[in-house]
């Protein structure tokens, strides 16, 4: 028969509503486990002398479903809290471990701790309700277990051993004033609760859970996003999010919507400490939320947020830095912390989101650290527009929870948490490496510049056309493309498409079409767009054709689209070629001359290689995403520098 922790139930019900002493981890028996709906389970726990009502936190549900938790099993309680639901005290089990899943019989003759008179019942409280849209005030203490009638003002211990009376509502005084020395049957260990400057009781972020109806957290704002807008069938609005870190080292995401954006966005400042209450807890979506807490908070205009004293117990930020050379082995979509020197800042650029059709601002940074490897990181939105100024003069920058991508080799996408020249020891060491010779040292790049523009790969990072076949590019992952850059020459341009080497696109330059979606000509001569359901008297023609490109190792077919074709033709648009060669009279020679002039020219290509299904047959398609004319002076200098390395 397993030994239980005698007196544990009394210690738990006499606690301040949560586990105050991490060392107190009693061994108890789970007399009954019963589902009450929605994968929530009620329990009865016993120490062999008393039993009490309990609930299992939702994260413990898998233990019930797997059969590890069953009637009469023995558990060790590692974390718990007390709640009052409809006037009854309930012990919420937050974290447990199974000691004996097959005890089989009840241990001892336990009696109900409420009915046995071992502890007086607490005053009736309203049933637990979500506090969303309600203001929060610290609740009065309702724990009256074993409360003596005396007038001393010390709420945390006895009369100091002097024989005076005490109003300690949590039990008798302990020898030498140390609650940890109390014997069985005495009150539970008491730790003075953390409070804000206004006196509100502070709940650690790590102890937040869905069963609490009132809480106040004290936290530092470690990052704040830009205000974003949305519009859908349900309406439109704005939002922004923050990441909050408290003294326990746990962080949590908070999101503000609509009226709360107007009220709190300008008030909340990064690195300031505030108290937060009146938010609604929900389970975090770990696909997008990278904070340690398993919950996230939604705040509205009725939430209470107050600037609090920064006493230094909350760190500025917590980092778990990963060296750039180690990112090569990190899976895509993982989030990591990176500390690096910003070696190069690209030009801010705009692009159209394929999902939303909205215009986005981006800026590519080249990061390098003392592992001798560099990588491309993209910043977005307001950060992108300010990047040339913000990241000037090669600063040391800490990027927290940057997302790893396989786009263009290995690359990173920044979150809103960025610290320039952070006050951490690793930053000082990295700066010393940079000034001592790291600035001029040879490095290896994990990224190949991808997308519609940006600087091209270095000579050392280029490949040859034969590598598409030799390395099996496009076949590694059917869902993800491979990327390569090479120097090649056009050997054939396919121009004989019926109607011209272009397609007819919608004349609407605004949302949602952006001159990109195909249109069909009606019998009346107008153009119909299925995307925006509008008819226009004209259309916009956009280049699209195939070509062969060769180098000294092989030849490959490539696809070119509008932006790359305009680069090839020196900025000439498809509409211009149509108007001059296919207007009133077809001028085939003039049409052919554009392609003849472009053929046999040499370029630096940046290509995407991806496997696609064509007529139920798997094929690898190579698409040109950027192309630059060869700068022969720089090319010669790069070749001479490469020769000197041997």
Coordinates of C-alpha atoms in Angstrom, one line a residue:
X1 CA 0.0 0.0 0.0
X2 CA 1.4 3.4 -1.0
X3 CA 2.1 5.9 1.8
X4 CA 0.2 9.1 1.4
X5 CA 1.2 12.6 2.8
X6 CA -0.7 12.8 6.0
X7 CA -2.3 16.2 6.6
X8 CA -1.8 17.3 3.0
X9 CA -5.5 18.1 2.4
X10 CA -5.6 20.5 5.4
X11 CA -2.4 22.2 4.2
X12 CA -3.9 22.7 0.7
X13 CA -7.3 24.1 1.8
X14 CA -5.5 26.5 4.2
X15 CA -3.2 27.8 1.5
X16 CA -3.7 31.3 0.0
X17 CA -5.4 30.0 -3.0
X18 CA -2.4 28.7 -4.8
X19 CA 0.7 26.6 -4.1
X20 CA 3.1 28.9 -2.2
X21 CA 5.9 26.5 -1.5
X22 CA 7.3 24.6 -4.6
X23 CA 8.8 22.0 -2.2
X24 CA 5.3 21.0 -1.0
X25 CA 4.4 18.2 -3.4
X26 CA 2.1 15.8 -1.5
X27 CA 1.4 12.2 -2.4
X28 CA -2.4 11.8 -2.6
X29 CA -5.0 9.3 -3.8
X30 CA -7.4 10.1 -6.6
X31 CA -10.6 8.5 -5.2
X32 CA -12.7 9.4 -8.2
X33 CA -12.3 10.8 -11.7
X34 CA -15.5 11.8 -13.5
X35 CA -16.1 13.6 -16.8
X36 CA -18.3 16.7 -16.6
X37 CA -18.3 17.5 -20.3
X38 CA -16.0 19.0 -22.9
X39 CA -13.1 16.9 -21.8
X40 CA -13.1 18.4 -18.3
X41 CA -12.9 16.0 -15.3
X42 CA -13.9 16.4 -11.7
X43 CA -11.9 14.5 -9.1
X44 CA -12.0 13.7 -5.4
X45 CA -8.5 13.6 -3.8
X46 CA -7.6 12.1 -0.4
X47 CA -4.6 12.0 2.0
X48 CA -6.1 9.0 3.9
X49 CA -7.5 11.3 6.6
X50 CA -9.5 13.9 4.6
X51 CA -10.8 14.2 1.1
X52 CA -11.7 17.2 -0.9
X53 CA -13.4 18.1 -4.2
X54 CA -11.0 18.8 -7.1
X55 CA -10.8 19.5 -10.9
X56 CA -8.2 18.5 -13.4
X57 CA -6.7 21.2 -15.5
X58 CA -7.2 20.7 -19.2
X59 CA -3.6 19.9 -19.8
X60 CA -4.1 16.7 -17.7
X61 CA -6.9 15.4 -19.8
X62 CA -4.5 13.2 -21.9
X63 CA -3.6 11.3 -18.7
X64 CA -7.2 10.4 -18.2
X65 CA -7.7 9.4 -21.8
X66 CA -4.6 7.2 -21.8
X67 CA -5.8 5.4 -18.6
X68 CA -3.0 6.6 -16.4
X69 CA -5.5 8.5 -14.2
X70 CA -8.3 6.3 -12.9
X71 CA -10.2 5.7 -9.7
X72 CA -8.0 5.0 -6.6
X73 CA -4.7 5.8 -8.4
X74 CA -2.0 7.5 -6.4
X75 CA -0.5 10.8 -7.6
X76 CA 2.0 13.4 -6.6
X77 CA 0.7 17.0 -6.8
X78 CA 3.4 19.3 -8.1
X79 CA 1.2 22.4 -8.6
X80 CA -2.3 23.4 -7.7
X81 CA -4.5 26.3 -6.8
X82 CA -7.7 26.8 -4.9
X83 CA -10.9 28.3 -6.5
X84 CA -14.4 28.8 -5.2
X85 CA -17.2 27.8 -7.5
X86 CA -20.8 28.3 -6.4
X87 CA -19.8 28.6 -2.8
X88 CA -17.8 25.4 -2.7
X89 CA -14.0 25.1 -2.5
X90 CA -12.4 23.3 -5.4
X91 CA -8.7 22.2 -5.6
X92 CA -7.6 22.7 -9.2
X93 CA -4.8 20.2 -10.0
X94 CA -2.4 22.0 -12.5
X95 CA 0.5 19.6 -12.6
X96 CA 0.8 16.0 -11.3
X97 CA 2.8 12.9 -11.8
X98 CA 1.4 9.3 -11.4
X99 CA 2.9 7.3 -8.6
X100 CA 0.8 4.2 -8.8
X101 CA -1.9 3.9 -11.5
X102 CA -3.2 0.6 -10.1
X103 CA -3.5 1.0 -6.4
X104 CA -6.9 -0.7 -6.6
X105 CA -8.4 0.1 -3.2
X106 CA -9.1 3.1 -1.0
X107 CA -6.4 4.0 1.4
X108 CA -7.6 4.8 5.0
X109 CA -11.1 6.1 5.9
X110 CA -11.0 9.7 4.8
X111 CA -13.9 12.0 5.6
X112 CA -15.0 15.2 3.8
X113 CA -12.8 18.1 4.9
X114 CA -15.7 20.5 4.7
X115 CA -18.2 18.4 6.7
X116 CA -15.7 17.1 9.3
X117 CA -15.3 20.6 10.8
X118 CA -11.6 20.5 10.2
X119 CA -12.0 23.7 8.4
X120 CA -14.8 26.2 8.3
X121 CA -16.4 26.8 5.0
X122 CA -15.5 30.0 3.2
X123 CA -18.1 32.6 2.5
X124 CA -20.3 32.1 -0.5
X125 CA -18.8 33.5 -3.7
X126 CA -20.2 34.1 -7.1
X127 CA -19.6 31.4 -9.6
X128 CA -16.5 31.7 -11.6
X129 CA -17.0 33.8 -14.7
X130 CA -14.7 35.2 -17.4
X131 CA -13.6 38.7 -16.6
X132 CA -13.7 39.9 -20.2
X133 CA -15.3 43.3 -20.4
X134 CA -15.2 43.7 -16.6
X135 CA -12.9 45.8 -14.5
X136 CA -10.8 43.9 -11.9
X137 CA -10.1 44.8 -8.3
X138 CA -8.1 42.6 -6.0
X139 CA -10.6 40.3 -4.3
X140 CA -10.9 40.3 -0.5
X141 CA -9.4 37.3 1.3
X142 CA -12.0 34.6 1.7
X143 CA -9.8 31.9 3.3
X144 CA -11.1 31.6 6.9
X145 CA -9.8 28.2 7.7
X146 CA -8.8 27.8 11.3
X147 CA -9.1 31.5 11.8
X148 CA -8.6 32.6 15.5
X149 CA -10.3 35.6 17.0
X150 CA -7.6 38.0 18.0
X151 CA -6.6 41.5 17.1
X152 CA -3.0 41.3 16.0
X153 CA -2.3 42.8 12.6
X154 CA 0.2 40.3 11.4
X155 CA -1.5 38.3 8.6
X156 CA 1.4 36.0 7.8
X157 CA 2.5 34.5 11.1
X158 CA 2.0 34.2 14.8
X159 CA 2.6 36.8 17.5
X160 CA 6.3 36.5 17.1
X161 CA 6.7 34.1 20.0
X162 CA 5.8 36.8 22.5
X163 CA 2.6 35.2 23.7
X164 CA 0.5 38.0 22.2
X165 CA -2.7 37.2 20.3
X166 CA -2.7 36.9 16.5
X167 CA -5.1 37.5 13.7
X168 CA -3.3 35.2 11.3
X169 CA -6.1 33.8 9.2
X170 CA -4.0 30.9 8.0
X171 CA -3.2 29.0 11.2
X172 CA -1.0 28.9 14.2
X173 CA 2.5 30.5 14.4
X174 CA 5.4 28.3 13.6
X175 CA 8.6 27.9 15.7
X176 CA 11.0 30.8 15.2
X177 CA 8.4 32.4 12.8
X178 CA 9.3 29.9 10.1
X179 CA 6.2 28.4 8.5
X180 CA 8.2 25.6 7.0
X181 CA 8.7 24.1 10.4
X182 CA 5.1 23.6 11.2
X183 CA 4.0 20.1 12.0
X184 CA 1.2 18.0 10.6
X185 CA -2.2 19.7 11.2
X186 CA -0.8 23.2 11.2
X187 CA -1.3 25.7 8.5
X188 CA 0.2 25.4 5.0
X189 CA 3.5 27.2 4.3
X190 CA 2.9 30.9 3.7
X191 CA 4.9 33.1 1.4
X192 CA 4.3 36.8 1.3
X193 CA 2.5 37.5 -2.1
X194 CA 4.0 39.9 -4.6
X195 CA 2.1 43.1 -4.9
X196 CA 2.0 46.1 -7.2
X197 CA 2.8 49.6 -6.1
X198 CA -0.9 50.1 -5.6
X199 CA -1.1 47.1 -3.3
X200 CA -2.9 44.7 -5.8
X201 CA -2.1 41.0 -5.4
X202 CA 0.1 39.9 -8.4
X203 CA -0.4 36.5 -10.1
X204 CA 2.7 35.1 -11.8
X205 CA 2.1 34.6 -15.6
X206 CA 3.2 31.0 -15.1
X207 CA 0.2 30.4 -12.8
X208 CA -2.5 31.9 -15.0
X209 CA -5.1 29.3 -16.0
X210 CA -8.6 29.1 -17.4
X211 CA -10.2 28.5 -14.0
X212 CA -9.2 31.9 -12.5
X213 CA -11.9 34.6 -12.6
X214 CA -9.8 37.5 -11.3
X215 CA -6.1 38.1 -11.8
X216 CA -3.6 40.9 -12.0
X217 CA -0.2 40.5 -13.6
X218 CA 2.8 42.8 -13.4
X219 CA 5.0 42.6 -16.5
X220 CA 7.4 44.4 -18.8
X221 CA 6.4 45.2 -22.4
X222 CA 9.2 43.5 -24.3
X223 CA 7.7 44.1 -27.8
X224 CA 4.8 46.0 -29.4
X225 CA 3.6 45.5 -33.0
X226 CA 2.4 48.0 -35.4
X227 CA -1.4 48.6 -35.6
X228 CA -2.9 46.3 -38.2
X229 CA -6.3 46.4 -39.9
X230 CA -8.6 43.7 -41.2
X231 CA -11.8 43.5 -43.2
X232 CA -14.0 40.5 -43.7
X233 CA -17.6 39.5 -43.9
X234 CA -18.1 40.0 -40.2
X235 CA -16.8 43.6 -40.3
X236 CA -13.6 45.5 -40.1
X237 CA -11.3 46.8 -37.4
X238 CA -7.8 47.2 -36.1
X239 CA -5.5 45.3 -33.7
X240 CA -2.0 45.2 -32.2
X241 CA -0.2 42.8 -29.9
X242 CA 2.4 43.0 -27.2
X243 CA 4.6 40.5 -25.5
X244 CA 4.7 40.7 -21.7
X245 CA 7.5 39.3 -19.4
X246 CA 7.2 39.0 -15.6
X247 CA 9.7 38.3 -12.8
X248 CA 9.1 34.5 -13.1
X249 CA 10.8 34.6 -16.5
X250 CA 7.5 33.6 -18.3
X251 CA 6.1 35.7 -21.2
X252 CA 2.7 35.9 -22.7
X253 CA 1.1 37.5 -25.7
X254 CA -1.6 40.1 -25.3
X255 CA -3.8 41.3 -28.2
X256 CA -5.9 44.5 -28.3
X257 CA -8.8 45.1 -30.7
X258 CA -10.8 48.1 -32.0
X259 CA -11.5 50.5 -29.1
X260 CA -8.7 49.0 -27.0
X261 CA -6.3 49.9 -29.8
X262 CA -7.2 53.6 -29.6
X263 CA -7.0 53.5 -25.8
X264 CA -3.8 51.6 -25.2
X265 CA -1.5 51.6 -28.2
X266 CA 0.1 55.0 -27.5
X267 CA 0.1 54.4 -23.8
X268 CA 2.1 51.1 -23.8
X269 CA 5.8 51.7 -24.3
X270 CA 8.4 49.0 -24.8
X271 CA 10.6 48.3 -21.7
X272 CA 8.1 49.9 -19.4
X273 CA 6.5 47.9 -16.5
X274 CA 2.7 47.9 -16.1
X275 CA 0.0 46.0 -14.2
X276 CA -2.6 44.3 -16.4
X277 CA -6.1 43.1 -15.3
X278 CA -9.5 42.5 -16.9
X279 CA -8.4 40.5 -19.9
X280 CA -9.7 37.3 -21.2
X281 CA -7.5 34.2 -21.2
X282 CA -7.6 31.7 -24.1
X283 CA -5.4 28.8 -25.2
X284 CA -2.6 30.1 -27.3
X285 CA -2.3 29.2 -31.0
X286 CA 1.3 27.8 -30.9
X287 CA 1.5 28.0 -34.7
X288 CA 1.8 31.8 -34.4
X289 CA 2.4 32.5 -30.7
X290 CA 6.0 31.8 -29.6
X291 CA 5.7 32.9 -26.0
X292 CA 6.3 30.4 -23.1
X293 CA 2.8 30.7 -21.6
X294 CA 0.3 28.2 -23.0
X295 CA -2.3 31.0 -22.9
X296 CA -2.7 34.4 -24.5
X297 CA -4.7 37.4 -23.3
X298 CA -7.3 39.4 -25.2
X299 CA -7.8 43.0 -23.8
X300 CA -10.7 45.3 -24.5
X301 CA -11.4 48.9 -23.6
X302 CA -12.6 48.0 -20.1
X303 CA -9.3 46.3 -19.2
X304 CA -7.2 48.0 -16.5
X305 CA -3.6 48.8 -17.3
X306 CA -1.5 51.0 -15.1
X307 CA 2.2 52.1 -15.2
X308 CA 4.0 50.5 -12.3
X309 CA 7.4 51.0 -10.5
X310 CA 10.3 49.3 -12.3
X311 CA 12.0 47.8 -9.3
X312 CA 14.4 45.7 -11.4
X313 CA 13.1 42.3 -10.6
X314 CA 11.8 41.8 -14.2
X315 CA 14.6 41.4 -16.8
X316 CA 14.7 43.5 -19.9
X317 CA 14.5 40.4 -22.1
X318 CA 15.4 36.8 -22.0
X319 CA 17.3 35.4 -24.9
X320 CA 18.4 31.9 -26.1
X321 CA 20.8 32.8 -28.8
X322 CA 21.5 30.4 -31.7
X323 CA 24.7 30.9 -33.7
X324 CA 24.2 31.5 -37.4
X325 CA 26.1 28.5 -38.5
X326 CA 23.7 26.3 -36.4
X327 CA 20.7 27.7 -38.3
X328 CA 21.6 25.4 -41.2
X329 CA 20.3 22.5 -39.2
X330 CA 17.2 24.2 -37.8
X331 CA 13.9 23.2 -39.4
X332 CA 11.8 25.7 -41.3
X333 CA 9.1 27.6 -39.3
X334 CA 11.0 27.3 -36.1
X335 CA 11.6 30.4 -34.0
X336 CA 15.0 31.3 -32.7
X337 CA 16.9 34.2 -31.1
X338 CA 19.8 35.6 -33.1
X339 CA 22.5 38.0 -32.0
X340 CA 24.5 39.4 -35.0
X341 CA 26.2 42.3 -36.6
X342 CA 24.1 43.9 -39.4
X343 CA 26.6 43.8 -42.2
X344 CA 24.5 45.2 -45.0
X345 CA 21.1 46.9 -45.2
X346 CA 19.2 46.6 -48.5
X347 CA 16.8 49.1 -49.9
X348 CA 13.2 49.1 -48.6
X349 CA 10.9 47.6 -51.1
X350 CA 7.2 46.8 -51.6
X351 CA 5.5 43.6 -52.6
X352 CA 1.9 42.4 -53.0
X353 CA 0.8 39.6 -50.6
X354 CA -0.5 36.6 -52.5
X355 CA -2.9 35.8 -49.7
X356 CA -4.4 39.2 -49.0
X357 CA -3.5 41.1 -52.1
X358 CA -2.3 44.0 -49.9
X359 CA 0.9 45.9 -50.3
X360 CA 3.7 45.0 -47.8
X361 CA 6.9 46.8 -47.0
X362 CA 10.1 44.7 -46.5
X363 CA 13.8 45.2 -46.2
X364 CA 16.5 42.6 -46.3
X365 CA 19.4 42.7 -43.9
X366 CA 22.6 40.7 -44.1
X367 CA 23.6 39.3 -40.6
X368 CA 26.9 37.9 -39.6
X369 CA 28.4 36.6 -36.4
X370 CA 31.6 35.1 -35.1
X371 CA 30.7 31.6 -36.4
X372 CA 31.9 32.9 -39.8
X373 CA 28.5 32.5 -41.5
X374 CA 26.0 35.1 -42.7
X375 CA 22.3 34.9 -43.4
X376 CA 19.6 37.2 -44.8
X377 CA 16.9 38.4 -42.4
X378 CA 13.8 40.3 -43.6
X379 CA 12.2 43.0 -41.5
X380 CA 8.6 44.2 -42.3
X381 CA 6.3 47.1 -42.1
X382 CA 7.5 50.2 -40.2
X383 CA 10.7 48.5 -39.3
X384 CA 11.5 48.0 -43.0
X385 CA 10.9 51.6 -43.8
X386 CA 13.2 52.8 -41.0
X387 CA 15.8 50.1 -41.6
X388 CA 18.4 52.2 -43.4
X389 CA 18.5 54.6 -40.5
X390 CA 17.8 52.2 -37.6
X391 CA 20.5 49.6 -38.6
X392 CA 23.1 52.0 -40.0
X393 CA 26.8 51.7 -39.0
X394 CA 26.9 47.9 -38.5
X395 CA 25.2 47.7 -35.1
X396 CA 25.0 44.5 -33.0
X397 CA 21.3 43.6 -32.9
X398 CA 19.3 40.9 -31.0
X399 CA 16.4 39.5 -33.0
X400 CA 14.1 37.6 -30.8
X401 CA 12.0 34.7 -32.2
X402 CA 12.9 35.2 -35.8
X403 CA 11.2 32.6 -38.0
X404 CA 13.5 30.3 -40.0
X405 CA 12.6 29.7 -43.6
X406 CA 13.9 27.6 -46.5
X407 CA 13.1 30.4 -48.9
X408 CA 16.3 31.1 -50.8
X409 CA 18.5 28.6 -49.0
X410 CA 18.1 29.5 -45.3
X411 CA 16.7 32.9 -44.3
X412 CA 15.0 34.6 -41.4
X413 CA 11.9 36.7 -40.9
X414 CA 12.0 39.1 -38.0
X415 CA 9.3 39.5 -35.3
X416 CA 8.5 42.8 -33.6
X417 CA 11.1 42.1 -30.9
X418 CA 14.3 43.8 -32.0
X419 CA 17.0 45.3 -29.8
X420 CA 19.8 47.4 -31.2
X421 CA 23.1 47.2 -29.2
X422 CA 21.4 45.2 -26.4
X423 CA 23.0 45.3 -22.9
X424 CA 23.9 41.6 -22.8
X425 CA 27.5 40.2 -22.4
X426 CA 27.3 38.3 -25.7
X427 CA 26.8 41.6 -27.6
X428 CA 30.0 43.1 -26.2
X429 CA 31.9 39.9 -27.2
X430 CA 30.5 40.1 -30.7
X431 CA 31.4 43.7 -31.1
X432 CA 35.0 42.9 -30.0
X433 CA 35.2 40.2 -32.7
X434 CA 33.9 42.5 -35.4
X435 CA 36.4 45.3 -34.6
X436 CA 39.3 42.9 -34.2
X437 CA 39.1 41.6 -37.8
X438 CA 35.6 40.0 -38.2
X439 CA 34.6 42.9 -40.5
X440 CA 37.1 41.8 -43.2
X441 CA 37.1 38.0 -42.5
X442 CA 35.8 35.6 -45.2
X443 CA 32.3 34.2 -44.4
X444 CA 30.0 31.7 -45.9
X445 CA 26.4 32.6 -46.7
X446 CA 23.3 30.4 -45.9
X447 CA 21.1 32.5 -48.0
X448 CA 20.6 32.9 -51.7
X449 CA 18.8 36.1 -52.4
X450 CA 15.3 35.2 -53.6
X451 CA 12.3 37.1 -54.7
X452 CA 11.8 39.7 -57.4
X453 CA 14.9 41.8 -56.7
X454 CA 17.6 42.6 -54.2
X455 CA 21.3 42.0 -54.5
X456 CA 22.5 38.9 -56.3
X457 CA 24.4 36.1 -54.8
X458 CA 28.2 36.4 -54.5
X459 CA 30.4 34.6 -57.0
X460 CA 31.2 31.9 -54.5
X461 CA 27.6 31.1 -53.9
X462 CA 26.6 30.7 -57.5
X463 CA 26.0 27.3 -59.1
X464 CA 26.0 26.0 -62.7
X465 CA 23.0 24.8 -64.7
X466 CA 24.2 21.2 -64.5
X467 CA 23.7 21.4 -60.7
X468 CA 19.9 21.4 -61.3
X469 CA 20.2 17.8 -62.4
X470 CA 23.2 16.7 -60.3
X471 CA 21.7 18.0 -57.0
X472 CA 18.1 16.9 -57.8
X473 CA 16.8 20.4 -57.3
X474 CA 13.0 20.5 -57.2
X475 CA 12.7 16.9 -56.1
X476 CA 13.9 17.3 -52.4
X477 CA 10.5 18.4 -51.1
X478 CA 7.4 18.6 -53.4
X479 CA 5.9 21.3 -51.2
X480 CA 9.0 23.6 -51.2
X481 CA 11.1 25.1 -54.1
X482 CA 14.8 25.0 -54.4
X483 CA 16.8 28.1 -55.4
X484 CA 20.0 28.7 -57.3
X485 CA 21.9 31.5 -59.0
X486 CA 24.0 31.1 -62.1
X487 CA 25.5 33.1 -65.0
X488 CA 24.0 32.1 -68.4
X489 CA 23.1 33.1 -71.9
X490 CA 19.8 33.1 -73.7
X491 CA 20.0 30.7 -76.6
X492 CA 16.3 30.6 -77.6
X493 CA 13.3 32.7 -76.8
X494 CA 9.9 31.2 -77.5
X495 CA 7.9 34.1 -79.1
X496 CA 5.4 32.3 -81.3
X497 CA 2.5 32.1 -78.9
X498 CA -0.8 32.9 -80.6
X499 CA -1.7 36.5 -80.0
X500 CA 1.8 37.4 -78.6
X501 CA 4.1 36.4 -75.8
X502 CA 1.8 37.8 -73.1
X503 CA -1.6 37.4 -71.4
X504 CA -4.4 39.9 -71.1
X505 CA -4.8 41.1 -67.4
X506 CA -7.5 43.1 -65.6
X507 CA -7.3 46.9 -66.1
X508 CA -8.1 47.4 -62.4
X509 CA -4.8 48.5 -60.7
X510 CA -6.5 48.5 -57.3
X511 CA -7.7 45.8 -55.0
X512 CA -8.2 42.9 -55.6
X513 CA -6.8 42.6 -59.0
X514 CA -3.7 44.8 -59.1
X515 CA -3.5 44.2 -62.9
X516 CA -2.6 40.6 -62.4
X517 CA -5.7 38.4 -63.0
X518 CA -6.6 37.2 -66.5
X519 CA -9.5 38.7 -68.4
X520 CA -11.6 37.4 -71.4
X521 CA -12.8 39.6 -74.2
X522 CA -16.6 39.7 -74.8
X523 CA -18.4 39.8 -78.1
X524 CA -18.9 43.6 -77.6
X525 CA -15.2 44.1 -77.4
X526 CA -15.1 44.8 -73.6
X527 CA -13.0 42.7 -71.1
X528 CA -14.6 40.7 -68.3
X529 CA -12.7 40.0 -65.1
X530 CA -14.0 37.0 -63.0
X531 CA -11.9 38.2 -60.0
X532 CA -13.5 41.6 -59.4
X533 CA -16.7 40.8 -61.5
X534 CA -16.2 44.0 -63.5
X535 CA -16.1 44.8 -67.2
X536 CA -13.6 47.2 -68.7
X537 CA -13.2 48.7 -72.2
X538 CA -9.5 47.8 -72.2
X539 CA -7.0 45.4 -70.6
X540 CA -3.4 45.3 -69.6
X541 CA -1.0 42.9 -71.3
X542 CA 1.7 41.2 -69.2
X543 CA 4.6 39.2 -70.5
X544 CA 4.8 35.5 -70.1
X545 CA 7.0 33.1 -72.2
X546 CA 9.6 30.4 -72.0
X547 CA 13.2 30.4 -73.1
X548 CA 16.3 28.3 -73.0
X549 CA 19.4 29.4 -71.1
X550 CA 22.8 27.8 -71.4
X551 CA 26.2 27.9 -69.7
X552 CA 29.4 25.9 -70.3
X553 CA 27.9 22.8 -68.5
X554 CA 24.3 22.4 -69.7
X555 CA 21.1 24.0 -71.0
X556 CA 17.7 24.4 -69.3
X557 CA 14.2 25.7 -70.1
X558 CA 13.2 28.6 -67.9
X559 CA 9.9 30.6 -67.5
X560 CA 9.9 34.4 -67.5
X561 CA 7.1 36.6 -66.3
X562 CA 6.3 40.3 -66.6
X563 CA 9.0 41.9 -64.4
X564 CA 11.8 39.8 -65.6
X565 CA 10.8 40.1 -69.3
X566 CA 10.7 43.9 -69.0
X567 CA 14.2 43.7 -67.6
X568 CA 15.2 41.6 -70.6
X569 CA 13.6 44.1 -73.1
X570 CA 15.1 47.2 -71.4
X571 CA 11.9 48.3 -69.8
X572 CA 9.6 47.8 -72.8
X573 CA 6.1 46.7 -71.7
X574 CA 3.9 44.1 -73.5
X575 CA 1.3 46.8 -74.2
X576 CA 3.9 48.9 -76.0
X577 CA 5.0 46.0 -78.2
X578 CA 1.4 45.2 -79.0
X579 CA 0.5 48.7 -79.9
X580 CA 3.6 49.1 -82.3
X581 CA 3.5 45.7 -83.9
X582 CA -0.1 44.4 -83.7
X583 CA -2.2 47.5 -83.9
X584 CA -4.0 48.3 -87.1
X585 CA -1.5 46.4 -89.2
X586 CA 0.5 43.3 -88.1
X587 CA 4.3 44.0 -88.3
X588 CA 5.9 40.6 -87.7
X589 CA 9.5 41.9 -88.4
X590 CA 9.1 44.6 -85.7
X591 CA 7.7 42.0 -83.3
X592 CA 10.6 39.6 -84.0
X593 CA 13.2 42.3 -83.6
X594 CA 12.5 42.7 -79.9
X595 CA 13.3 39.0 -79.3
X596 CA 16.3 38.9 -81.7
X597 CA 17.9 41.8 -79.8
X598 CA 17.4 40.1 -76.4
X599 CA 18.6 36.7 -77.6
X600 CA 22.3 35.6 -77.0
X601 CA 22.7 38.2 -74.1
X602 CA 24.4 37.1 -70.9
X603 CA 22.8 37.6 -67.5
X604 CA 23.1 36.6 -63.8
X605 CA 20.0 34.6 -63.1
X606 CA 18.2 33.9 -59.9
X607 CA 15.9 30.9 -60.3
X608 CA 13.2 28.9 -58.4
X609 CA 13.1 25.2 -59.2
X610 CA 9.9 23.4 -58.1
X611 CA 8.2 20.1 -59.0
X612 CA 4.8 20.6 -60.6
X613 CA 2.1 18.2 -62.0
X614 CA 1.4 18.7 -65.7
X615 CA -1.3 16.4 -67.2
X616 CA -0.9 14.0 -64.2
X617 CA 2.9 13.9 -64.9
X618 CA 5.5 15.2 -62.5
X619 CA 7.8 17.8 -64.0
X620 CA 10.4 20.2 -62.7
X621 CA 9.9 23.8 -63.6
X622 CA 12.6 26.5 -63.4
X623 CA 11.3 30.0 -63.2
X624 CA 13.4 33.2 -63.3
X625 CA 12.6 35.4 -60.3
X626 CA 15.3 38.0 -60.9
X627 CA 18.0 38.7 -63.5
X628 CA 20.8 41.3 -63.6
X629 CA 23.1 42.2 -66.5
X630 CA 26.7 41.0 -66.0
X631 CA 28.9 43.8 -64.6
X632 CA 32.1 42.6 -66.3
X633 CA 34.4 44.9 -64.3
X634 CA 33.1 43.5 -61.0
X635 CA 33.0 40.0 -62.4
X636 CA 36.7 40.2 -63.2
X637 CA 37.5 41.6 -59.8
X638 CA 35.6 38.8 -58.1
X639 CA 37.3 36.2 -60.3
X640 CA 40.8 37.6 -59.4
X641 CA 39.9 37.6 -55.7
X642 CA 38.7 34.0 -55.9
X643 CA 41.9 33.0 -57.6
X644 CA 43.9 34.6 -54.8
X645 CA 42.2 32.3 -52.3
X646 CA 44.0 29.2 -53.8

